Tab-separated table of C-alpha atoms (C1' of nucleotides) in Angstrom:
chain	number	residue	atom	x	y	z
A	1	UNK	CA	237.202	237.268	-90.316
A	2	UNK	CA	237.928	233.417	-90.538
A	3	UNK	CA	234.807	231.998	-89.497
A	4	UNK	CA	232.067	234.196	-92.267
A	5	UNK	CA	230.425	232.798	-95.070
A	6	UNK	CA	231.588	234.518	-97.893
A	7	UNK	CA	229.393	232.613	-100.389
A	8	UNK	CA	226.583	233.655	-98.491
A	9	UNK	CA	227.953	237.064	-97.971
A	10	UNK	CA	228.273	238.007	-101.893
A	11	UNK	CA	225.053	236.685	-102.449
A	12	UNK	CA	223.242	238.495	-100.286
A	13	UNK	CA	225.431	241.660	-101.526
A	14	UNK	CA	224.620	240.886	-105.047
A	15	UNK	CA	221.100	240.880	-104.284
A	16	UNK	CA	221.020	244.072	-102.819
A	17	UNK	CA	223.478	245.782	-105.743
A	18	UNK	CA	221.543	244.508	-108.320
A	19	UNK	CA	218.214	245.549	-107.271
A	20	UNK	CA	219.561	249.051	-106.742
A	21	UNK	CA	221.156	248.868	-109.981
A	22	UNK	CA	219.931	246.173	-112.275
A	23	UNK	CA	222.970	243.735	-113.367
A	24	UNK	CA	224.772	245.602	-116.438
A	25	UNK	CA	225.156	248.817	-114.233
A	26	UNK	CA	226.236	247.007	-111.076
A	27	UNK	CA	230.173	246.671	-110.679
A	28	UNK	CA	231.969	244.054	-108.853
A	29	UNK	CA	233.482	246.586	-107.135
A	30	UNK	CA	229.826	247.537	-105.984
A	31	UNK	CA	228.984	243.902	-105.042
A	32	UNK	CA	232.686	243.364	-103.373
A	33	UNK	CA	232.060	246.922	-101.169
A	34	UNK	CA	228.627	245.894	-99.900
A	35	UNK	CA	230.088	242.221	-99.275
A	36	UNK	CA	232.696	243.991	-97.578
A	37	UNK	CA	235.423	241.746	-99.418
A	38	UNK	CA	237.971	242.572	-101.860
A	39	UNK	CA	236.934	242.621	-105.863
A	40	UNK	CA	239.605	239.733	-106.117
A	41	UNK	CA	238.092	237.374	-103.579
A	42	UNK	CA	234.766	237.145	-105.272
A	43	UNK	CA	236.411	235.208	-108.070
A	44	UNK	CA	237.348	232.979	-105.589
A	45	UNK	CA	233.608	231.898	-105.061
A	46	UNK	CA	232.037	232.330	-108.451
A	47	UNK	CA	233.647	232.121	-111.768
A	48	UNK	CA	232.429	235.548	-113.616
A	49	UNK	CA	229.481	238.025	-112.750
A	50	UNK	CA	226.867	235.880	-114.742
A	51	UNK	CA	227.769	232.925	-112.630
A	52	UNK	CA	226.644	235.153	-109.030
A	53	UNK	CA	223.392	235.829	-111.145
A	54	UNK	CA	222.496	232.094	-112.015
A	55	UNK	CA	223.740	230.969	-108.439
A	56	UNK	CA	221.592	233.868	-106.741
A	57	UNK	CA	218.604	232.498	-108.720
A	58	UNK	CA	219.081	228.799	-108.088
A	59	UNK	CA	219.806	228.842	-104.419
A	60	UNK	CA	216.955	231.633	-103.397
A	61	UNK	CA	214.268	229.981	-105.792
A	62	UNK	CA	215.103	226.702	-104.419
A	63	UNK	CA	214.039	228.205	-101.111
A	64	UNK	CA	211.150	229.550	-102.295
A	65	UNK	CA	209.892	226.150	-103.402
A	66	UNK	CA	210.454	223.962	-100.220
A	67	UNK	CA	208.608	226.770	-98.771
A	68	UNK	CA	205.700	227.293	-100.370
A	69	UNK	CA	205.463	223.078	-101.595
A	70	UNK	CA	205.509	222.864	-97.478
A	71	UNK	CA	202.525	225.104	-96.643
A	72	UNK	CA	200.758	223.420	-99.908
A	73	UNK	CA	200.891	219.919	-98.422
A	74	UNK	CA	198.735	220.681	-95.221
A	75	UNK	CA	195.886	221.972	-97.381
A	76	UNK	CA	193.460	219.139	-99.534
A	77	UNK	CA	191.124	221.563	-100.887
A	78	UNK	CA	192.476	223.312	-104.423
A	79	UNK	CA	190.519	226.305	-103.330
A	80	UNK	CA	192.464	226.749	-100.521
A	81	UNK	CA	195.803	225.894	-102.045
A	82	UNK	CA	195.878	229.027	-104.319
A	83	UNK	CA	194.786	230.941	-102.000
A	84	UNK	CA	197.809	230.173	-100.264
A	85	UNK	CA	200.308	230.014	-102.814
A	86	UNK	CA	199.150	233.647	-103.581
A	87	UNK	CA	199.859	234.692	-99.927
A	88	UNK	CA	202.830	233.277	-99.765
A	89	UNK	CA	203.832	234.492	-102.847
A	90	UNK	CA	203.269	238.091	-102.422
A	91	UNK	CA	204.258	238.349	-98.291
A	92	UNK	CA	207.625	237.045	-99.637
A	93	UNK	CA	208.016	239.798	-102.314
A	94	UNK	CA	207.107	242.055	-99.229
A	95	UNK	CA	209.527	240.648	-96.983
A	96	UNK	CA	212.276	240.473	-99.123
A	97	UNK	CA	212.316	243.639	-101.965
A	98	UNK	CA	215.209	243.599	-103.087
A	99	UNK	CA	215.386	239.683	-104.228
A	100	UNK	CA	212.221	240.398	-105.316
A	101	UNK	CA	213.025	243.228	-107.777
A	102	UNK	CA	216.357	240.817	-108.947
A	103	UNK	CA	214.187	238.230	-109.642
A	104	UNK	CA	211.102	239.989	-110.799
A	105	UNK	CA	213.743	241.848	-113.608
A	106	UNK	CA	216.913	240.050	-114.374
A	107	UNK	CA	215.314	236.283	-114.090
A	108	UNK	CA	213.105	237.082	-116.923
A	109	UNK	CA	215.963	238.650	-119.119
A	110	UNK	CA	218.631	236.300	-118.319
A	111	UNK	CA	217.741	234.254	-121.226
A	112	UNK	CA	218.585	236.955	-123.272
A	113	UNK	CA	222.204	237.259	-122.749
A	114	UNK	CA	223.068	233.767	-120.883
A	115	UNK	CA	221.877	231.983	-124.336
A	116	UNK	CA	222.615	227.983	-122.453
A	117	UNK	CA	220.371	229.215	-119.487
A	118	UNK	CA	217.393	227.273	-119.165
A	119	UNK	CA	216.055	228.259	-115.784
A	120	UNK	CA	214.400	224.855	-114.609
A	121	UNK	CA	213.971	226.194	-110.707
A	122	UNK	CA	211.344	228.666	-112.046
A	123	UNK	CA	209.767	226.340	-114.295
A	124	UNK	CA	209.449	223.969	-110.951
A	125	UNK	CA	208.060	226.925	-109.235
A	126	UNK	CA	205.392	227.873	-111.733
A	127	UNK	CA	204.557	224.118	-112.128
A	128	UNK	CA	202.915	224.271	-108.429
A	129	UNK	CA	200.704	226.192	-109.687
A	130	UNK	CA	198.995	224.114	-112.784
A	131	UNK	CA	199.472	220.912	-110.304
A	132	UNK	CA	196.848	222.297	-108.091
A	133	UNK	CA	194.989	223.162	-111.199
A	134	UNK	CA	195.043	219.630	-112.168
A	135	UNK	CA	194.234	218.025	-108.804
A	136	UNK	CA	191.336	221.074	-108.897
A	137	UNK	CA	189.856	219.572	-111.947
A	138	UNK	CA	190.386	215.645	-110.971
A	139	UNK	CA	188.250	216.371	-108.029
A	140	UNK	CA	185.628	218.482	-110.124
A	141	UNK	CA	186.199	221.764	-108.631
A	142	UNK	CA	187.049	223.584	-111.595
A	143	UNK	CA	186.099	223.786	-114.511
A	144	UNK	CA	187.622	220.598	-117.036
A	145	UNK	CA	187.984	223.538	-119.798
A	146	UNK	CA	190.537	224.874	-118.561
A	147	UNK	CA	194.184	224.654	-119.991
A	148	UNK	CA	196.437	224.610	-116.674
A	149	UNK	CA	199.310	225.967	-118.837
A	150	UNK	CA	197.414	229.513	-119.364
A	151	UNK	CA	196.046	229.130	-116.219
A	152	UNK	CA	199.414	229.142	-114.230
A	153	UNK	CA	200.853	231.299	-116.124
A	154	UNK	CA	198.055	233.899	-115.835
A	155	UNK	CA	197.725	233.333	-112.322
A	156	UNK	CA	201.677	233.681	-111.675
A	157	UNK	CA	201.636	236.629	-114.040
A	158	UNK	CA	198.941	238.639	-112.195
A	159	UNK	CA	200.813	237.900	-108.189
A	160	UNK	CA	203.477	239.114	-110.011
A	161	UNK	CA	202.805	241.987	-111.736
A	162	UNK	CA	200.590	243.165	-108.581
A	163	UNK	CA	203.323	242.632	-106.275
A	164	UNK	CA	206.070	244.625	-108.777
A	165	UNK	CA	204.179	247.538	-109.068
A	166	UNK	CA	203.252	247.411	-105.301
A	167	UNK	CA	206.980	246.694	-104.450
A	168	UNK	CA	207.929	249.906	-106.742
A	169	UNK	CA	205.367	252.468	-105.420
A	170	UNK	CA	205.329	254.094	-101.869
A	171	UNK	CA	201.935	254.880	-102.021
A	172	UNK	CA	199.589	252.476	-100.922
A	173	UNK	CA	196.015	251.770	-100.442
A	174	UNK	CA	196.095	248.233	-100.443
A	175	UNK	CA	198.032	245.854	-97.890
A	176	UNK	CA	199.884	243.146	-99.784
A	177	UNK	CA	197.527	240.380	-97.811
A	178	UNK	CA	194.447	242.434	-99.282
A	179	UNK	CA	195.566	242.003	-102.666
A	180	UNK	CA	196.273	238.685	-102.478
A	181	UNK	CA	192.827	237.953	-101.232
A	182	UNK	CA	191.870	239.677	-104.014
A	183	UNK	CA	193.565	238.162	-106.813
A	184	UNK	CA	192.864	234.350	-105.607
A	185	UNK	CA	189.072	235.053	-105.174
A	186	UNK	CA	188.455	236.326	-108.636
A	187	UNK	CA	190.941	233.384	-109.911
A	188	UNK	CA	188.765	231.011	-107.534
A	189	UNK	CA	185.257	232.336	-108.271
A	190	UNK	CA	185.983	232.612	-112.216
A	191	UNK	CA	186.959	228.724	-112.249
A	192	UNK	CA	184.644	227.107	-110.143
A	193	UNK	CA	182.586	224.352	-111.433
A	194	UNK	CA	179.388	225.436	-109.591
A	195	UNK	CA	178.297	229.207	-108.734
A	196	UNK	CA	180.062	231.445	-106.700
A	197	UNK	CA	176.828	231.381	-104.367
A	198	UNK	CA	177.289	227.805	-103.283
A	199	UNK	CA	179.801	227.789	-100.989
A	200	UNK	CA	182.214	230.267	-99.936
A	201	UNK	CA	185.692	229.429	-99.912
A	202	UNK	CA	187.021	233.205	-98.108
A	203	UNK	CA	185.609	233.838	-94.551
A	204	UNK	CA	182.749	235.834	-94.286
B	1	UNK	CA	218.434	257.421	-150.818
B	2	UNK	CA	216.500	260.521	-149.658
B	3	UNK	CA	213.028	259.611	-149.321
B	4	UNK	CA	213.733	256.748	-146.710
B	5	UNK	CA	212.446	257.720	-143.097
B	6	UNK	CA	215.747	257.116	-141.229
B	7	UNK	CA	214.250	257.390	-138.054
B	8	UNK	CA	211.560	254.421	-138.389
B	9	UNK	CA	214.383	252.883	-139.669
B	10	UNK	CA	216.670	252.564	-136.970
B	11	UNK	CA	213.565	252.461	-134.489
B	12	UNK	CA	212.877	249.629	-136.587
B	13	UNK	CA	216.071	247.964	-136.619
B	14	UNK	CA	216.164	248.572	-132.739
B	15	UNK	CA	213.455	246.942	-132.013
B	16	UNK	CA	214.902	243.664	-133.671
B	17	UNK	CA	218.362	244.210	-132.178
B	18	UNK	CA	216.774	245.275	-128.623
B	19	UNK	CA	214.519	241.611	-128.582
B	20	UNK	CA	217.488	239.344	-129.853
B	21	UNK	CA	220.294	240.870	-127.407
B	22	UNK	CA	218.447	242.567	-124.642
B	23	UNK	CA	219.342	246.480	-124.700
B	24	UNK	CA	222.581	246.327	-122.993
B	25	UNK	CA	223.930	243.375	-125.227
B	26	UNK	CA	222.680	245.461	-127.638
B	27	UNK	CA	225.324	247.038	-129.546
B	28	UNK	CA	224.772	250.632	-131.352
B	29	UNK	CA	227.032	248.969	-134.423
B	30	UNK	CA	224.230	246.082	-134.334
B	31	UNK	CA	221.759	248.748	-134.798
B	32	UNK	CA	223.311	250.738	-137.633
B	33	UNK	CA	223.894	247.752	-139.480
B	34	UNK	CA	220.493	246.477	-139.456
B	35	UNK	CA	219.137	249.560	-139.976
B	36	UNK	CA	221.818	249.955	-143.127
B	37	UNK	CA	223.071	252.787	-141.268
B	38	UNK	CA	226.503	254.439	-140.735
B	39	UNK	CA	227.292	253.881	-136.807
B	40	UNK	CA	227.500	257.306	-136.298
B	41	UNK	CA	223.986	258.725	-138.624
B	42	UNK	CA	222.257	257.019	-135.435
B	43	UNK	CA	223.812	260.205	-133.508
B	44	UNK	CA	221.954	262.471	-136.201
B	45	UNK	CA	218.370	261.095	-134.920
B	46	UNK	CA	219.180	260.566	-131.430
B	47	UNK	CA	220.860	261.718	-128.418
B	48	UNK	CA	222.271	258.377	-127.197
B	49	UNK	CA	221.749	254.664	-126.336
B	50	UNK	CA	219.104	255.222	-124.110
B	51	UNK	CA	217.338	257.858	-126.132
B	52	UNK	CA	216.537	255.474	-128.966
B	53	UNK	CA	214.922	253.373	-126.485
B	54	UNK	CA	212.893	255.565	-124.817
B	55	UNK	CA	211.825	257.051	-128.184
B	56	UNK	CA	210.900	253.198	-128.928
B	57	UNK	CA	208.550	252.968	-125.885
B	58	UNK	CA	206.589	256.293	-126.413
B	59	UNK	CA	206.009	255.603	-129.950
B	60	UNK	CA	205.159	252.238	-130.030
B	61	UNK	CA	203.095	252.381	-126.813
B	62	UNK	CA	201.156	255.851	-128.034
B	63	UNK	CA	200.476	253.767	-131.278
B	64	UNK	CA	198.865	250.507	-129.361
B	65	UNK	CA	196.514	253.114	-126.954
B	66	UNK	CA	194.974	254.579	-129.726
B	67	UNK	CA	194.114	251.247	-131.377
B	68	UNK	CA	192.853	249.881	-128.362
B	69	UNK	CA	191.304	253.079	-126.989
B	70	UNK	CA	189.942	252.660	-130.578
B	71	UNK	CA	188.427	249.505	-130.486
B	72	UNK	CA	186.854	249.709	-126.756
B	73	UNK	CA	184.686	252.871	-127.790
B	74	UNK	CA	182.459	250.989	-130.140
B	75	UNK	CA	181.689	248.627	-126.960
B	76	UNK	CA	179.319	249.569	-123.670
B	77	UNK	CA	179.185	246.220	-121.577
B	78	UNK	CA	182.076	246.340	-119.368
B	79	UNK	CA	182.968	242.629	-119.680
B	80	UNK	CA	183.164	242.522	-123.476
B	81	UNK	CA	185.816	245.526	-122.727
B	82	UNK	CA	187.825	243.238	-120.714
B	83	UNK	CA	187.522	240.546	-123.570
B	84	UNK	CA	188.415	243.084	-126.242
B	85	UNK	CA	191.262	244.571	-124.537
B	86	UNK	CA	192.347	240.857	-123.615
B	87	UNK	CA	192.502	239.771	-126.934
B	88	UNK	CA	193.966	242.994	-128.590
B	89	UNK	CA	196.680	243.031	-126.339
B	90	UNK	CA	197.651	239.565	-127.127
B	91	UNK	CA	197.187	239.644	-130.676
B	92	UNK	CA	199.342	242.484	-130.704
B	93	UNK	CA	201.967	240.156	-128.933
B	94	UNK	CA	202.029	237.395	-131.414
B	95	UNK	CA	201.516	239.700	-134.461
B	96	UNK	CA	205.356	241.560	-133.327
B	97	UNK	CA	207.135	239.161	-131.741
B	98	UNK	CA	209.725	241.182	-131.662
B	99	UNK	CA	208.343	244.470	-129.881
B	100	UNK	CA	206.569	242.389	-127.473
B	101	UNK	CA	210.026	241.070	-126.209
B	102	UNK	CA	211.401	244.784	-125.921
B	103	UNK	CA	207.991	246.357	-124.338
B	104	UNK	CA	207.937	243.505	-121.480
B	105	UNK	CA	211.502	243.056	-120.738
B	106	UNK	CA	213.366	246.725	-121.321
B	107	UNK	CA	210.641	248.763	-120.674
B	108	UNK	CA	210.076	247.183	-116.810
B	109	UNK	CA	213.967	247.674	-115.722
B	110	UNK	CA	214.128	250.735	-117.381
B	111	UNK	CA	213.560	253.197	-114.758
B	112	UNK	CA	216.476	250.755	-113.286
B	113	UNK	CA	219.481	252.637	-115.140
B	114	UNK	CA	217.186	255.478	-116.304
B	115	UNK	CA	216.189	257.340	-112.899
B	116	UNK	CA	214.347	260.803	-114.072
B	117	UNK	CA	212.476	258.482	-116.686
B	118	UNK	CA	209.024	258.144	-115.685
B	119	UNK	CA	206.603	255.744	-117.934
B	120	UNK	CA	203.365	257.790	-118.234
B	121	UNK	CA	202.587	255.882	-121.575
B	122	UNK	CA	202.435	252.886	-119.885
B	123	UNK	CA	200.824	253.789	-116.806
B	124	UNK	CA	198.051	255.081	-119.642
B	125	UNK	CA	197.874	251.906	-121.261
B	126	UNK	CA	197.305	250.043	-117.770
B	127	UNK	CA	194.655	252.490	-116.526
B	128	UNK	CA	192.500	251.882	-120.073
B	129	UNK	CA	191.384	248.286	-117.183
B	130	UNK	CA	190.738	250.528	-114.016
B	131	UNK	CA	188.643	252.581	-116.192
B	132	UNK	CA	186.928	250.013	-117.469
B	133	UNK	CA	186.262	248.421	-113.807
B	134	UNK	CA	185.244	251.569	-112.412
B	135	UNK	CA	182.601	251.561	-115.570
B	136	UNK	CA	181.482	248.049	-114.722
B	137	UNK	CA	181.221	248.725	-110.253
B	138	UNK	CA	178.810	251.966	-111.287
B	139	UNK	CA	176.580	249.562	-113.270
B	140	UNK	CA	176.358	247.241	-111.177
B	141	UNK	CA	178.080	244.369	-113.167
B	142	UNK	CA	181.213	244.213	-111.067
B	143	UNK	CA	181.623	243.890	-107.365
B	144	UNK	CA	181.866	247.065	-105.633
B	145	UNK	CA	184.698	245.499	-103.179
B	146	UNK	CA	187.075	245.178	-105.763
B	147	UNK	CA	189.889	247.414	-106.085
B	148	UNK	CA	190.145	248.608	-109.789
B	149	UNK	CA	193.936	249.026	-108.766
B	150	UNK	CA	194.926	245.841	-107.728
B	151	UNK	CA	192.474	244.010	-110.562
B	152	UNK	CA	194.310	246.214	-113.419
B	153	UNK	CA	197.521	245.331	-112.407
B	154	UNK	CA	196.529	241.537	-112.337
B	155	UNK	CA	194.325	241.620	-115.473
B	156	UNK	CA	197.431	242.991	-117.467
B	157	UNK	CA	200.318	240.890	-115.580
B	158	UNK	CA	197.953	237.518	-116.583
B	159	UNK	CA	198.302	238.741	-120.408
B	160	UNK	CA	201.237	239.608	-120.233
B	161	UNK	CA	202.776	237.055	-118.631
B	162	UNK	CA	200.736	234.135	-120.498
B	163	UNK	CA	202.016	236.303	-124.321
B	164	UNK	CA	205.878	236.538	-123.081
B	165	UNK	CA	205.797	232.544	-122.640
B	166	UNK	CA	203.321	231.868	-125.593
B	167	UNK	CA	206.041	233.674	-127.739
B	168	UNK	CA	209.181	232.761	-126.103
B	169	UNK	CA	208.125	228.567	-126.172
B	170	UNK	CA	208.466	227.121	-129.023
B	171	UNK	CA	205.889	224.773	-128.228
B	172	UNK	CA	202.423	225.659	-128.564
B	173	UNK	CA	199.454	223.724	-127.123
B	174	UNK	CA	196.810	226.614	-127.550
B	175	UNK	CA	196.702	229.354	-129.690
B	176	UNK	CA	196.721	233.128	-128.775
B	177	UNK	CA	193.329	233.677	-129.092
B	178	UNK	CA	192.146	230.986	-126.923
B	179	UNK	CA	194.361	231.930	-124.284
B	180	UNK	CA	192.763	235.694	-124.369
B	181	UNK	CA	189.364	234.084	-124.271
B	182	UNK	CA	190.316	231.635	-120.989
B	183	UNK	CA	191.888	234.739	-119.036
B	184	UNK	CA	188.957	237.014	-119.630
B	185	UNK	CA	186.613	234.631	-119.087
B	186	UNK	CA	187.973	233.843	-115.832
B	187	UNK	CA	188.474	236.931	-114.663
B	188	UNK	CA	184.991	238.041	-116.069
B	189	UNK	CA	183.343	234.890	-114.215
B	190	UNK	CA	185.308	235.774	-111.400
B	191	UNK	CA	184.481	239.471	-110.699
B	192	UNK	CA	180.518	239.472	-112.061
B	193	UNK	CA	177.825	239.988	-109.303
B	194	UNK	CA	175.542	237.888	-110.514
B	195	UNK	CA	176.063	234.291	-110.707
B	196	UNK	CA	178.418	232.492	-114.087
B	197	UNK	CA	175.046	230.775	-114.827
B	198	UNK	CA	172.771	233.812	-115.466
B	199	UNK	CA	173.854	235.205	-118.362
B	200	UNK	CA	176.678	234.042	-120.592
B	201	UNK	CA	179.042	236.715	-122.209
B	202	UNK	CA	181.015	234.328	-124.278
B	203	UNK	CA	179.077	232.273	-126.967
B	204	UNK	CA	178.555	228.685	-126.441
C	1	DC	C1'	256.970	223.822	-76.571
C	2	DA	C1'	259.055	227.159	-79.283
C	3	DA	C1'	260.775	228.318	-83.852
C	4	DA	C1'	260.660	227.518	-88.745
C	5	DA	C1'	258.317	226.281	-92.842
C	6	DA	C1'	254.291	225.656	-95.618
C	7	DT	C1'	249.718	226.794	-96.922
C	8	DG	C1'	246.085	229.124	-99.208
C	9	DA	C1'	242.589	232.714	-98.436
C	10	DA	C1'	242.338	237.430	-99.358
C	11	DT	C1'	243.836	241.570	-101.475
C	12	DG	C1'	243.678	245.437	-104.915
C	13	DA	C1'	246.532	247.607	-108.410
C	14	DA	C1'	247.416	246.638	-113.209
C	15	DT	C1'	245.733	244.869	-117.486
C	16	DA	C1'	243.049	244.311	-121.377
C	17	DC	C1'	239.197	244.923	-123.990
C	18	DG	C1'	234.631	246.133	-125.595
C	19	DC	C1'	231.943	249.589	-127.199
C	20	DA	C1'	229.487	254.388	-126.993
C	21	DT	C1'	230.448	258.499	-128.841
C	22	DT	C1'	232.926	261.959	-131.694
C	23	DC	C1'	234.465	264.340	-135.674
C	24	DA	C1'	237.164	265.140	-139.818
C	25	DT	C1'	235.861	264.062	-144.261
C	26	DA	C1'	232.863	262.679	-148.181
C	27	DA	C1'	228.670	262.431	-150.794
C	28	DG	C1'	224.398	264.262	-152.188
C	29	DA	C1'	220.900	267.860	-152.855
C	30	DC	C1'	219.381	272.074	-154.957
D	1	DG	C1'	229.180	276.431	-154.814
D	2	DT	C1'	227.052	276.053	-150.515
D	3	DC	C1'	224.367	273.607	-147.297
D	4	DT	C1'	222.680	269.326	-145.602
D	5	DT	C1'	223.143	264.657	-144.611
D	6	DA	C1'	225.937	260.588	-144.043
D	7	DT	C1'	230.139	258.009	-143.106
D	8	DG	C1'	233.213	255.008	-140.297
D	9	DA	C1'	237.791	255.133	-138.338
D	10	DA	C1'	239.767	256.923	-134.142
D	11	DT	C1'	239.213	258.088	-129.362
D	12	DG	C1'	238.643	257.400	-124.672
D	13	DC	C1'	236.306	255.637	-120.859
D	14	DG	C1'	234.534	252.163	-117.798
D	15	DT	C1'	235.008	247.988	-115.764
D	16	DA	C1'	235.542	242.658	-115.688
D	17	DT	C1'	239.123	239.898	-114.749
D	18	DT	C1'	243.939	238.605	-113.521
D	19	DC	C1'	247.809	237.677	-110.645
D	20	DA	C1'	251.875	238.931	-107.864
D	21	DT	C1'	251.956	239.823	-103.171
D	22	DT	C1'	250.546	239.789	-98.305
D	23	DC	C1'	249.512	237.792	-94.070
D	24	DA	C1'	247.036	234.737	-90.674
D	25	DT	C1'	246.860	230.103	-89.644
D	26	DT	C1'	248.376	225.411	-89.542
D	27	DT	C1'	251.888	221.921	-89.771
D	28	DT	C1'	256.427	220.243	-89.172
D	29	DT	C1'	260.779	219.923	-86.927
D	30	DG	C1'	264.239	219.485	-83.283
DNA sequence: CAAAAATGAATGAATACGCATTCATAAGAC
DNA sequence: GTCTTATGAATGCGTATTCATTCATTTTTG
């Protein structure tokens, strides 16, 4: 097997092991078996298990921001721009569980045991967020009250936590494009400027 | 020294060692000496590693339900709940630093590396919002169409999230408090029937 | 165009080490 | 003097990482 990305390969691998497993209980030997490689040729690629971690974080969440910065651009309305960063946001936890549940879990603890750390992709990430928010309130939308830094963070927090917890239980009575409706209309209605009445920003 | 509660103790000490290491950092001889504990008295009080974490959750999380469980009771409108729970929950988050950093990063992956170890305390905590939402739709002060499960999940991932960077971040452009008020309000705002301008439930 | 030599990617058994847990022993209580 | 509680050094296991070895491929030579 000349031609194969390993790289690629043990990424994807890790992903998958340390979902299952969490990173302190997966092995290398795990990670190697699913990458179908040897334990020895994944220190050929990536200098300890920490290092698959960090590299699994920056290359996926990279990614996820060319992405979701693409879809952002077509839109002018702010309304309309959370609404589809919250889409986005939870059809891609949907799509892909398993690098969801990594970086749902071990992105937020990293910091804990990688002390140098400082996870700038997900700051850039989150930062979409209170941009809009920003723009929103230039253009009078919302409300001039608001901080952006609690707002993004609140807003992240609640796709998040909605999409974990729908992720981790098989029963469902919501669809992940229902909830995500949801969650940008009460963000949307609770920060506009004028009343909810006025115009609608969701279809009928 | 007899009359010492060993058992707080090293939950205590735990809790400290748990938020500054992450649990599997953690190590049992970091416990015991913060706790001023032989290494192996730890084994007198609990079963293992994991025990002493689990007995950590349903403690502290059993304590924080009452209190809040508590505190809701003396209220009837629905969207002064929100605002109560809201600001308990993050008050509780800056007032222990340190258990807030355990509760929202161990307790999430735990059912990770601990399979038969279902959160019910938790889940109880969480569902103190759907009740309250449920409350609100039969009066007629929230929107029937909302789904108390997906707006619980998103109510208490916007605290949550919002507290774990308020007291990881050194820097601090709003306090705690006005952070609880900004995400209830805008949930509140977002999720009443009638329109923001009606009636106000925060003060001027 | 073969045959020989060099290369380096891949392997996986061996190593080394950290740390949870145990248990023989000591200290304290009554 | 016995029973309870506490100690911390010793044990043993699990696993991250290393490295001597194996080939498939490429390059050199005549």
């Amino acid at each position: 097997m000349r031609t194969s990305d390993k790289h690629s390969k043990i990424i994807e691998a890790a992903i998958t092991v340390f979902a299952r497993k969490g990173f302190f209980s997966a092995r290398i030997s795990d990670i190697a078996k699913e990458a179908q490689v040897a334990d020895g040729t994944i220190y050929l690629y990536f200098n300890n298990k920490y290092d698959i971690l960090i590299s699994l974080f920056e290359e996926e969440i990279g990614k996820i921001i060319l992405e979701v910065k693409l879809l952002i651009e077509k839109e002018s309305d702010p309304r309309k721009m959370l609404q589809i960063f919250a889409l986005h946001h939870m059809q891609l936890m949907e799509e892909q569980k398993e690098l969801a549940e990594v970086l749902q879990m071990e992105l937020r603890q990293s910091n804990k045991f990688m002390r140098e750390y400082r996870n700038t992709k997900f700051i850039e990430y989150v930062d979409v967020v209170s941009a809009i928010i920003h723009k929103g309130q230039e253009e009078g939308v919302f409300r001039k009250s608001l901080l952006p830094g609690v707002f993004k963070r609140a807003f992240f927090g609640a796709l998040d936590e909605t999409s974990r917890l729908w992720v981790l239980s098989p029963d469902h009575s919501y669809t992940i494009d229902e909830a995500a409706r949801q969650i940008s209309d009460i963000f949307t209605f609770g920060i506009m400027t004028a009343s909810p009445e006025g115009e609608k920003v969701t279809g009928p």
